[in-house]
mmCIF file of C-alpha atoms in Angstrom:
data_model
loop_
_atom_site.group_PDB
_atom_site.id
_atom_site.type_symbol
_atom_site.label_atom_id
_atom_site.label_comp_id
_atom_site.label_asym_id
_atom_site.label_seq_id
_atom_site.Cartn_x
_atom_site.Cartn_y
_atom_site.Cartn_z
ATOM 1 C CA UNK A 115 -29.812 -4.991 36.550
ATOM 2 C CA UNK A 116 -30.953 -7.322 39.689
ATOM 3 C CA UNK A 117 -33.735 -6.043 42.665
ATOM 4 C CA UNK A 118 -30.865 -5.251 44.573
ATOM 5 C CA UNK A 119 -29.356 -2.750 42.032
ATOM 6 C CA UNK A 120 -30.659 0.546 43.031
ATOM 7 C CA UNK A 121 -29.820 -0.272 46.692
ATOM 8 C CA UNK A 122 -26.243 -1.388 45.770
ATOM 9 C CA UNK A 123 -25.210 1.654 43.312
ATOM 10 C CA UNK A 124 -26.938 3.894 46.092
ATOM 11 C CA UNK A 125 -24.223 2.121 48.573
ATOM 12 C CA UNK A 126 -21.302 2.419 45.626
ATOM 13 C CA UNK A 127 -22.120 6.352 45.492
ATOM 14 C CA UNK A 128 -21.718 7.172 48.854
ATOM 15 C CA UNK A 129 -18.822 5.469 48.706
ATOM 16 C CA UNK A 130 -17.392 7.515 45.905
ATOM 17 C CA UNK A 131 -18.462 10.579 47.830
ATOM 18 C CA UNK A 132 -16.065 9.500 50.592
ATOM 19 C CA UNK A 133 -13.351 8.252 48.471
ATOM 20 C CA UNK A 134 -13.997 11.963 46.993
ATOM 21 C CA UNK A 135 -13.263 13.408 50.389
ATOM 22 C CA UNK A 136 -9.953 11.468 50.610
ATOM 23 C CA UNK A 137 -11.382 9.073 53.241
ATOM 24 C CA UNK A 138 -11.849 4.816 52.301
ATOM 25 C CA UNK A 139 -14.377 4.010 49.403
ATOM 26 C CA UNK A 140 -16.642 1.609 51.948
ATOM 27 C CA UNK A 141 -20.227 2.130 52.805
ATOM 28 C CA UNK A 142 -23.118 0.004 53.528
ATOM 29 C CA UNK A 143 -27.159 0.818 54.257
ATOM 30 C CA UNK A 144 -30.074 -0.788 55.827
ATOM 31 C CA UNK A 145 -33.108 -1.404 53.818
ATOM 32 C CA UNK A 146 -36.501 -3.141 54.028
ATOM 33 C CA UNK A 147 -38.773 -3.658 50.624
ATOM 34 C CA UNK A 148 -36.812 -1.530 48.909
ATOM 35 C CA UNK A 149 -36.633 1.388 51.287
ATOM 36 C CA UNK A 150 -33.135 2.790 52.878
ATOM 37 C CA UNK A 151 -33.698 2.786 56.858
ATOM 38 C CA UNK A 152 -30.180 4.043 57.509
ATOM 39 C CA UNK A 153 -27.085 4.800 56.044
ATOM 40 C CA UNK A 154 -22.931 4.859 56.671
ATOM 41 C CA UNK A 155 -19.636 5.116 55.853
ATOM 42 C CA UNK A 156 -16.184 4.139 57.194
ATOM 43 C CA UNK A 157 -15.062 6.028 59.509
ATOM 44 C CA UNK A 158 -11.855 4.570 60.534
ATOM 45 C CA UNK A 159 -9.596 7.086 59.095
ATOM 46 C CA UNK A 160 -11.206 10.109 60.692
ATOM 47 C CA UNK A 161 -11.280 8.127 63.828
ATOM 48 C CA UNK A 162 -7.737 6.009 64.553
ATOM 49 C CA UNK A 163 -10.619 3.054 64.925
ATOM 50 C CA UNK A 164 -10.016 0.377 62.636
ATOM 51 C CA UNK A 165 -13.049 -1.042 63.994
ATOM 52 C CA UNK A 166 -15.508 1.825 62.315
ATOM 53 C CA UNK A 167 -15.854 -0.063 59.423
ATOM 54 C CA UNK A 168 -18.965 1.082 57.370
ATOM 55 C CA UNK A 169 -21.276 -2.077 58.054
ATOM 56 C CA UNK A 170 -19.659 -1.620 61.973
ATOM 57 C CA UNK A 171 -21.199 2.025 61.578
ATOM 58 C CA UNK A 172 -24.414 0.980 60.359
ATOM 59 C CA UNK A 173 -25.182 -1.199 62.577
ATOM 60 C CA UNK A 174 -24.238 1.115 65.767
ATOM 61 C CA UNK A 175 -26.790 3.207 64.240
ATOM 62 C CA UNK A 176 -29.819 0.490 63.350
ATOM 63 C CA UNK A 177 -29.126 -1.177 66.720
ATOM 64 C CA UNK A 178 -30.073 2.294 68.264
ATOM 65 C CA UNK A 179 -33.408 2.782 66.182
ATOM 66 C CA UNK A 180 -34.775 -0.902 65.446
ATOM 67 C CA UNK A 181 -35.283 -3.994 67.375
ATOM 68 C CA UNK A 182 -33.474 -7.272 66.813
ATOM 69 C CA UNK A 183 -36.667 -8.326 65.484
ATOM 70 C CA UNK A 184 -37.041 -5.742 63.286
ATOM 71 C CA UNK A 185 -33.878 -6.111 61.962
ATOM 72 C CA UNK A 186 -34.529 -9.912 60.852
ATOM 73 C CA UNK A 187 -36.544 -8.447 57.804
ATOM 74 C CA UNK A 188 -33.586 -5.867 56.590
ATOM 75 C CA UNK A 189 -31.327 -6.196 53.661
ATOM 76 C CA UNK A 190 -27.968 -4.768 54.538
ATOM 77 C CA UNK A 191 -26.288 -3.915 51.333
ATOM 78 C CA UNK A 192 -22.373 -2.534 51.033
ATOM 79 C CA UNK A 193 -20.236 -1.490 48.589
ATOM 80 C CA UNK A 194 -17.869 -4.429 49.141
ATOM 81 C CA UNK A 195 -18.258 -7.639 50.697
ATOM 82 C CA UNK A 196 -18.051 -7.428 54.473
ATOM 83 C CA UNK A 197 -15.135 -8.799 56.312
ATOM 84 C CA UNK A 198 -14.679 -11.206 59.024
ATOM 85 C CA UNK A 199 -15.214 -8.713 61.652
ATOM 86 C CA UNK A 200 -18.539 -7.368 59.745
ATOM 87 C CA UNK A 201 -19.627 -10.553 59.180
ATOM 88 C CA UNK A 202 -19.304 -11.591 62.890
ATOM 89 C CA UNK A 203 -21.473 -7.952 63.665
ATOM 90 C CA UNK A 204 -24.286 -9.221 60.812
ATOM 91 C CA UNK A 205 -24.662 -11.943 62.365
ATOM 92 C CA UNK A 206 -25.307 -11.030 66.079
ATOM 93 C CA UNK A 207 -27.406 -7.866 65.152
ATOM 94 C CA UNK A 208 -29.901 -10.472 63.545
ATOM 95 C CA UNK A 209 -29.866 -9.168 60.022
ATOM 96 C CA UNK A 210 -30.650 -12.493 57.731
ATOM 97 C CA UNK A 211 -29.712 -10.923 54.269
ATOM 98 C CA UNK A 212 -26.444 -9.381 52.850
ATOM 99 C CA UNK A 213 -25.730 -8.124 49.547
ATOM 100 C CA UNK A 214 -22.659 -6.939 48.431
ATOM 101 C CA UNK A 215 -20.929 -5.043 45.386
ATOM 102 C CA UNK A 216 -16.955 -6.095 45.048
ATOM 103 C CA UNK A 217 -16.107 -9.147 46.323
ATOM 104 C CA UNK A 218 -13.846 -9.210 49.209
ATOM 105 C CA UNK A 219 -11.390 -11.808 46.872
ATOM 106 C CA UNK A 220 -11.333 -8.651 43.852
ATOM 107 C CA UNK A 221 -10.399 -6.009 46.828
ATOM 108 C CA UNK A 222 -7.610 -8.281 48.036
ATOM 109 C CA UNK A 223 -5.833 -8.026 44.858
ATOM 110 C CA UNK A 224 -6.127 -4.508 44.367
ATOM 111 C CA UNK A 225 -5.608 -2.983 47.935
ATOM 112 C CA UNK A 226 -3.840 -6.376 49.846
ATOM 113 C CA UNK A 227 -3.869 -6.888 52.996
ATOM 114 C CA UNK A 228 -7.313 -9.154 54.348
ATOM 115 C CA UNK A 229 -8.865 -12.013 56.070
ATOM 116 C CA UNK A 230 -9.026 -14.315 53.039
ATOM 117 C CA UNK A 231 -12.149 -15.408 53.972
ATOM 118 C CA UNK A 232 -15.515 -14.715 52.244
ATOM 119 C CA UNK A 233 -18.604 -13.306 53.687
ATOM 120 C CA UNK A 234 -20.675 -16.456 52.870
ATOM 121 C CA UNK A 235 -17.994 -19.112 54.597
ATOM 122 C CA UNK A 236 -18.575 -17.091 57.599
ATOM 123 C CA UNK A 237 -22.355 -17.164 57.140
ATOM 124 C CA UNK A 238 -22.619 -20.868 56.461
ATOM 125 C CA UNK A 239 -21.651 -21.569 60.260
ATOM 126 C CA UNK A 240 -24.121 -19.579 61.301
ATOM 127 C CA UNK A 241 -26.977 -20.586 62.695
ATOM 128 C CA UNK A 242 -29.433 -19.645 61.262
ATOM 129 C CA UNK A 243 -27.717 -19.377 57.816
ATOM 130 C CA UNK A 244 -27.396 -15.683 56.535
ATOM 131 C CA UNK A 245 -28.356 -15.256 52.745
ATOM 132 C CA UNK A 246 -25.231 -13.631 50.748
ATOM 133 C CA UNK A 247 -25.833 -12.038 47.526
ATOM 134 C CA UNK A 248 -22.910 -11.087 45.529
ATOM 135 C CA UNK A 249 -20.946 -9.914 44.068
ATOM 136 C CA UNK A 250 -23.216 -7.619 41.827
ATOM 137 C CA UNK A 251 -22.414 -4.622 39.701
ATOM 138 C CA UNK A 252 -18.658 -5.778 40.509
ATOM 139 C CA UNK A 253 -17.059 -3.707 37.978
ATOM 140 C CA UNK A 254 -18.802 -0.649 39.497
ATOM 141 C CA UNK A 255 -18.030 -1.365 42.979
ATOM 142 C CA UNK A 256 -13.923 -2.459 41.625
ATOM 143 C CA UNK A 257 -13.570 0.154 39.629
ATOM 144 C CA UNK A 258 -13.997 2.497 42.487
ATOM 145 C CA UNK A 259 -11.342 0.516 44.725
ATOM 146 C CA UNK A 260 -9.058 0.615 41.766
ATOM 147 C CA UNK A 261 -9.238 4.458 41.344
ATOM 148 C CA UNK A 262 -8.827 4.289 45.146
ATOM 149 C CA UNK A 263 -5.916 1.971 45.586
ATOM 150 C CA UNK A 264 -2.633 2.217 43.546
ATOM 151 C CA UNK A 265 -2.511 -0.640 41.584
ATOM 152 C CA UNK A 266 0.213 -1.832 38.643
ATOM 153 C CA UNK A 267 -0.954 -1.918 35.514
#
C-alpha cells in the first residue's frame, strides 16, 4: 500500500459500482490531505457525450465549488490514467497532481481503441510540470476493465 491507496481503491469502487450498473468502469475524485472534495463518474453513455469523461465530470463540478487557486493544492486521483483530452482539462483547471490506477497503455490492450499517449508525456510540456503518479494498485484497477471489456484469453 502507497498514501495514495485509500484514495485510489475509493476511485476503483465507484467505478465498479458503475460498471455494476452497465455503464463504463471510469471514475476519478478530488482530494486535498487525504480528504475527498468531490466525486464522479463517466457519464458518456447515459449522455451521447463522449466528452463526459469521469475526470471531464469532476472537474465541471470542482470548477463550480473551488477556485483555481484552490485547486493547485488537490490530488485528482482516477481509476485509470487520464487521456489526452483529460489531461488537456488537468492542466487548465490548475490541478498540479494526478494519480492514477490502470495505466492508459494496460487499457489499450484490453478495450483498444486510444490516444497512445500517456498522461505524463502530456504533462511534461506543461508548464508548470504536473506530477503523475502511477500506475498503482494496477491489477485492481485492470482487473476491473478486464471483467468490463471482452478480452481473449
Amino acid at each position: 500500500m502507497n498514501d495514495y491507496s485509500p484514495l485510489l481503491l475509493r476511485s476503483i469502487e465507484l467505478a465498479r459500482q458503475e460498471a455494476n450498473k452497465g455503464q463504463l468502469p471510469f471514475s476519478a475524485l478530488l482530494a486535498k490531505e487525504g480528504q475527498v472534495l468531490v466525486e464522479a463518474v463517466n457519464t458518456s453513455k447515459d449522455t451521447g457525450d463522449v466528452t463526459r469523461h469521469s475526470v471531464m465530470n469532476l472537474l465541471s463540478r470542482a470548477n463550480e465549488q473551488f477556485s483555481q487557486s484552490e485547486l493547485k493544492h488537490c490530488t485528482l486521483v482516477a481509476s485509470s490514467e487520464p487521456c489526452a483530452m483529460c489531461s488537456g482539462a488537468i492542466y487548465w483547471a490548475g490541478i498540479s497532481r494526478v494519480v492514477f490506477g490502470c495505466s492508459g497503455k494496460a487499457l489499450q490492450q484490453v478495450a483498444g481503441q486510444s490516444i497512445d499517449i500517456s498522461c505524463q508525456d502530456i504533462f511534461n510540456h506543461c508548464h508548470p510540470i504536473i506530477e503523475s503518479i502511477g500506475p498503482l494498485e494496477e491489477e485492481l484497477a485492470s482487473e476491473l476493465i478486464m471483467e468490463f471489456w471482452p478480452h481473449p484469453s
